[in-house]
Each structure stands twice: as structure tokens, then as C-alpha cells.
Tab-separated table of C-alpha atoms and ligand atoms in Angstrom:
chain	number	residue	atom	x	y	z
A	164	MET	CA	29.835	19.319	80.267
A	165	SER	CA	30.748	17.001	77.100
A	166	THR	CA	27.393	16.033	75.123
A	167	ILE	CA	28.989	12.945	73.571
A	168	PRO	CA	27.600	9.964	74.756
A	169	ARG	CA	29.280	7.384	76.829
A	170	THR	CA	29.655	4.244	74.501
A	171	LYS	CA	28.159	1.130	75.915
A	172	THR	CA	29.273	-2.524	74.970
A	173	VAL	CA	25.784	-3.470	73.805
A	174	LEU	CA	25.441	-7.153	74.929
A	175	PRO	CA	23.570	-9.560	72.624
A	176	PRO	CA	19.949	-10.537	73.991
A	177	SER	CA	19.963	-13.241	76.716
A	178	ARG	CA	18.395	-16.396	75.588
A	179	ALA	CA	17.546	-17.349	79.345
A	180	SER	CA	14.044	-17.967	77.935
A	181	SER	CA	14.952	-20.475	75.126
A	182	LEU	CA	18.230	-22.022	76.177
A	183	ASP	CA	18.353	-25.401	75.343
A	184	LEU	CA	17.725	-27.921	78.344
A	185	VAL	CA	20.309	-30.568	77.142
A	186	GLY	CA	22.202	-31.545	80.545
A	187	GLY	CA	19.979	-34.337	81.680
A	188	GLU	CA	19.657	-32.702	84.959
A	189	LEU	CA	18.277	-29.418	86.396
A	190	ALA	CA	21.229	-29.040	88.018
A	191	TRP	CA	23.460	-28.994	84.736
A	192	ASP	CA	20.884	-27.132	83.045
A	193	PHE	CA	21.128	-24.046	85.644
A	194	THR	CA	24.918	-24.046	85.175
A	195	ASN	CA	24.694	-24.073	81.436
A	196	THR	CA	22.902	-20.600	81.680
A	197	SER	CA	26.655	-19.337	81.108
A	198	SER	CA	29.258	-20.606	78.401
A	199	ALA	CA	33.064	-20.258	77.529
A	200	ARG	CA	33.583	-19.170	81.055
A	201	GLY	CA	36.769	-17.341	81.311
A	202	SER	CA	37.191	-16.576	77.697
A	203	ALA	CA	36.520	-14.155	75.164
A	204	ALA	CA	33.676	-15.640	73.879
A	205	HIS	CA	31.981	-15.785	77.409
A	206	GLN	CA	28.103	-15.899	77.155
A	207	GLU	CA	26.227	-14.847	80.549
A	208	HIS	CA	22.216	-15.196	80.088
A	209	LEU	CA	21.393	-14.755	83.554
A	210	ARG	CA	22.113	-10.974	84.071
A	211	ASP	CA	19.444	-9.689	86.962
A	212	PHE	CA	16.610	-11.215	88.867
A	213	ASP	CA	14.199	-10.865	85.356
A	214	THR	CA	16.535	-12.993	83.371
A	215	LEU	CA	17.023	-15.587	86.273
A	216	MET	CA	13.002	-15.816	86.535
A	217	GLN	CA	12.619	-16.425	82.447
A	218	TRP	CA	15.137	-19.252	82.917
A	219	ILE	CA	13.574	-20.623	86.236
A	220	GLU	CA	9.641	-20.713	84.478
A	221	HIS	CA	11.686	-21.799	81.154
A	222	ALA	CA	13.344	-24.885	83.002
A	223	ARG	CA	9.772	-25.186	84.502
A	224	VAL	CA	11.777	-25.260	87.736
A	225	MET	CA	8.254	-24.389	89.132
A	226	ALA	CA	4.897	-23.422	88.214
A	227	PRO	CA	3.985	-19.918	85.884
A	228	SER	CA	1.412	-19.073	88.697
A	229	ASP	CA	4.446	-19.161	91.344
A	230	CYS	CA	6.979	-17.454	89.483
A	231	ALA	CA	4.300	-14.368	88.704
A	232	TYR	CA	3.442	-14.540	92.502
A	233	ILE	CA	7.391	-14.188	92.840
A	234	ARG	CA	7.378	-11.534	90.572
A	235	ALA	CA	4.685	-9.527	92.276
A	236	GLN	CA	6.111	-10.019	95.395
A	237	LEU	CA	9.357	-8.358	94.434
A	238	SER	CA	8.191	-5.958	92.129
A	239	GLY	CA	8.791	-3.136	94.706
A	240	HIS	CA	11.761	-4.672	96.333
A	241	PRO	CA	15.005	-4.213	93.843
A	242	ARG	CA	17.301	-4.934	96.632
A	243	ARG	CA	15.826	-8.286	97.906
A	244	ALA	CA	15.720	-9.126	94.107
A	245	ARG	CA	19.579	-8.441	93.644
A	246	GLN	CA	19.931	-10.585	96.729
A	247	ALA	CA	17.828	-13.274	95.739
A	248	PHE	CA	19.872	-12.833	92.205
A	249	ALA	CA	23.026	-13.039	93.442
A	250	ARG	CA	22.431	-16.251	96.085
A	251	ALA	CA	21.529	-17.988	92.484
A	252	ILE	CA	24.485	-17.042	91.058
A	253	GLU	CA	26.909	-17.904	94.130
A	254	LEU	CA	25.052	-21.491	93.963
A	255	ARG	CA	25.312	-21.883	89.949
A	256	GLU	CA	28.975	-21.413	90.138
A	257	LEU	CA	29.575	-23.744	92.708
A	258	ILE	CA	27.557	-26.140	91.245
A	259	TRP	CA	29.687	-25.362	88.396
A	260	THR	CA	32.927	-25.855	89.813
A	261	ILE	CA	31.821	-29.621	91.341
A	262	GLY	CA	30.549	-30.388	87.927
A	263	THR	CA	33.786	-29.282	85.812
A	264	ALA	CA	35.671	-31.510	88.659
A	265	LEU	CA	33.512	-34.672	87.807
A	266	ALA	CA	34.286	-33.670	83.937
A	267	GLU	CA	37.747	-33.474	84.176
A	268	GLN	CA	37.838	-36.506	86.520
A	269	ARG	CA	39.372	-34.545	88.895
A	270	PRO	CA	38.621	-34.888	93.018
A	271	VAL	CA	35.539	-32.490	94.180
A	272	PRO	CA	36.878	-30.080	96.355
A	273	ALA	CA	35.584	-29.898	99.906
A	274	ARG	CA	34.590	-26.553	99.754
A	275	PRO	CA	32.191	-26.435	97.260
A	276	LEU	CA	30.396	-29.744	98.380
A	277	ASP	CA	30.286	-28.010	102.036
A	278	LEU	CA	28.475	-25.128	100.840
A	279	LEU	CA	25.819	-26.969	98.713
A	280	SER	CA	24.917	-28.990	101.912
A	281	ALA	CA	24.374	-26.150	103.735
A	282	ALA	CA	22.229	-24.167	101.289
A	283	HIS	CA	20.410	-27.824	101.195
A	284	ALA	CA	19.821	-27.157	104.760
A	285	GLU	CA	18.821	-23.734	104.756
A	286	HIS	CA	16.100	-24.670	101.977
A	287	LEU	CA	15.017	-27.507	103.382
A	288	ARG	CA	13.572	-25.409	106.546
A	289	HIS	CA	11.252	-24.328	104.497
A	290	ALA	CA	10.483	-27.253	102.313
A	291	GLU	CA	7.115	-29.591	102.812
A	292	MET	CA	6.930	-33.359	102.022
A	293	ARG	CA	3.565	-33.776	99.678
A	294	MET	CA	2.693	-36.820	97.835
A	295	ARG	CA	2.878	-36.515	94.061
A	296	MET	CA	2.121	-39.956	91.849
A	297	GLY	CA	2.588	-42.250	94.479
A	298	SER	CA	5.811	-41.133	96.297
A	299	TYR	CA	6.715	-38.188	98.676
A	300	ILE	CA	8.614	-35.084	97.004
A	301	TRP	CA	9.700	-31.937	98.768
A	302	VAL	CA	7.800	-29.011	97.650
A	303	PHE	CA	9.009	-25.560	97.684
A	304	ASP	CA	6.087	-23.079	98.131
A	305	PRO	CA	7.305	-19.494	97.498
A	306	ARG	CA	4.548	-18.307	99.674
A	307	ARG	CA	6.419	-19.876	102.809
A	308	ASP	CA	9.905	-18.565	101.253
A	309	ILE	CA	10.883	-17.127	97.724
A	310	GLU	CA	14.620	-17.732	97.916
A	311	ALA	CA	13.967	-21.477	98.734
A	312	ALA	CA	11.225	-21.696	96.068
A	313	ILE	CA	13.547	-20.997	93.400
A	314	LEU	CA	16.752	-22.561	94.529
A	315	GLY	CA	15.284	-25.449	96.754
A	316	PRO	CA	14.924	-27.485	93.715
A	317	ILE	CA	18.121	-26.920	91.899
A	318	THR	CA	20.275	-27.607	95.329
A	319	LEU	CA	18.085	-30.880	95.230
A	320	SER	CA	18.811	-31.506	91.835
A	321	ALA	CA	22.464	-31.122	92.355
A	322	LEU	CA	22.606	-33.638	95.455
A	323	THR	CA	20.548	-36.313	94.239
A	324	LEU	CA	23.131	-36.273	91.111
A	325	LEU	CA	26.045	-36.617	93.273
A	326	MET	CA	24.383	-39.057	95.308
A	327	GLU	CA	22.743	-41.176	92.928
A	328	LYS	CA	23.726	-40.672	89.151
A	329	ASP	CA	27.180	-42.260	87.672
A	330	LEU	CA	29.374	-39.179	88.009
A	331	LEU	CA	31.703	-40.871	85.645
A	332	ARG	CA	29.404	-40.201	82.975
A	333	THR	CA	29.300	-36.379	83.557
A	334	ARG	CA	30.884	-34.535	80.579
A	335	ARG	CA	31.683	-30.798	79.501
A	336	CYS	CA	30.967	-30.057	75.838
A	337	ALA	CA	34.336	-29.972	74.157
A	338	GLY	CA	32.947	-26.745	71.714
A	339	GLN	CA	35.376	-23.897	71.911
A	340	GLU	CA	32.809	-21.471	72.870
A	341	CYS	CA	30.571	-23.466	74.906
A	342	GLY	CA	31.585	-25.876	78.091
A	343	TRP	CA	28.318	-26.949	79.041
A	344	LEU	CA	27.913	-29.653	81.148
A	345	PHE	CA	25.772	-32.758	80.199
A	346	PHE	CA	25.132	-36.488	81.094
A	347	ASP	CA	26.307	-39.049	79.052
A	348	THR	CA	23.796	-41.352	78.518
A	349	THR	CA	24.982	-42.805	75.180
A	350	LYS	CA	25.560	-46.508	74.970
A	351	ASN	CA	28.983	-46.078	74.086
A	352	ASN	CA	29.763	-43.498	76.260
A	353	ARG	CA	31.637	-41.230	74.011
A	354	ARG	CA	29.170	-37.887	73.538
A	355	ARG	CA	31.660	-35.015	73.349
A	356	TRP	CA	28.791	-32.051	72.507
A	357	CYS	CA	26.238	-30.773	74.431
A	358	GLU	CA	24.178	-30.889	71.108
A	359	MET	CA	25.737	-32.033	67.693
A	360	ARG	CA	23.606	-29.601	65.516
A	361	VAL	CA	25.302	-26.646	67.418
A	362	CYS	CA	28.614	-27.465	68.799
A	363	GLY	CA	29.287	-30.773	66.760
A	364	ASN	CA	28.495	-28.966	63.481
A	365	ARG	CA	30.617	-25.866	64.844
A	366	ALA	CA	33.806	-28.277	65.039
A	367	LYS	CA	33.072	-29.818	61.938
A	368	VAL	CA	32.989	-26.396	60.003
A	369	ARG	CA	35.889	-25.232	61.938
A	370	ALA	CA	37.804	-28.795	60.802
A	371	ALA	CA	37.198	-28.183	56.966
A	372	ARG	CA	38.254	-24.585	57.243
A	373	ASP	CA	41.771	-25.580	58.960
A	374	ARG	CA	41.903	-28.251	56.365
A	375	GLN	CA	41.780	-26.190	53.359
A	376	LYS	CA	43.696	-23.586	54.812
A	377	GLN	CA	46.576	-26.055	55.304
A	378	ALA	CA	45.930	-27.171	51.515
A	379	ARG	CA	46.421	-23.593	50.241
A	380	LYS	CA	49.759	-23.462	52.385
A	381	GLY	CA	50.757	-27.011	50.954
B	80	ZN	ZN1	28.239	-27.187	73.454
């Protein structure tokens, strides 16, 4: 038997608990837990149930005490945790498919919309209407259903934005290593970057480097 250890690709640590929430809507922020999809610079911050729950707590999808309840409930049930994680990624990618179509001003395919409605109908079975600060909202209690508590608010955010927001303001960050989705709420409707200090600056540095290269050639 060989004693040489198998080389393992070492991933940079997940930033699920510290990612910037700049999408302007919970549903877009959820899609922004992955960046540069389909390229060599692809980064995935949701890698398992633990990192999913880190983000859920970070994005305040539910109270920390509810997150603790879910972690405790699923701690001895890796299969259920894996299943919940798989459903979360499925939901995230279908919201992303819808968002990128909107950002590119293409018609949104019917399939992800149908799947989103079906997910909402499923989650709603476990929701309760409760009064909060003068109006009613849907409340998803993990003690009723764990998956609905994790994904119900995100699905609802996606549906609400599709029905109520000015979708022409959906943007995808122009950063080469990014592609995050966000709502452009600027007056002139010309925001290009998820964050100027991150992707905007990166593009500036790249452009300056290209100019230097051109100057040296010339
Ligand atoms: Zn960006």
C-alpha cells in the first residue's frame, strides 16, 4: 500500500458568515453566496449544511435562537442535513437563473418560475400569518418545519421582488470574477458593480495594468 498521501485541493475558507449583503433583496443576496459561476475563478461559499446555516444566520433569515434549534435538531441526522442543503442549492440556482435572465433582459424561462411557485406553495403550508409592527407577515417556525423555515423566507423574497419590484433595475456585477446580482437603486440607473470598493476597484487596477502594457508595447 502506498504511504504517499493523496493530494487534496485546498479550498480557501468559506466566507458564508461574512459575505457582503449588497443585493438589495434577500433572494439576490442568497444567489451571491457563489460567484463567477462557470469560470476558473468560481467561488462557492455554501459547501454543506453548516456553511448554509452560517449564511442563514449572517443574513438574519431567522433569529440566532432558531438557527441554534435547527442545528441541534439536525446534528445527529446527516442525511436530513444533506437533503436540506441540496434543496437550498437547488432553490438558489433557480433564483439565479431567473435573476441572470432579468439582468440580461432576456425572457425568464417558465420552468424556474414554475419551480419557484411550487416551492412557495410547499413552504406556505407550514407558515403562519402573524402581526408584526402594524401589518401581517408570514412567519416560518422551524418547530413546524425546518426546511420551510430556512427556505420559505428566501422563496417569498424572490416571489415578492418578481411581482413588486422594477425588474429593469436588476443588474449583474460587471466584475470578471464576480457576477453578483443586485438591484440598482441609483438615480441615474447606471450602477455597474456590486461594490465599487471591490469589483469597481479591481476593474480600475486591471485597466491601469492594461494601459501600462500597451504603453510598453508602443
Ligand atoms: Zn462584483
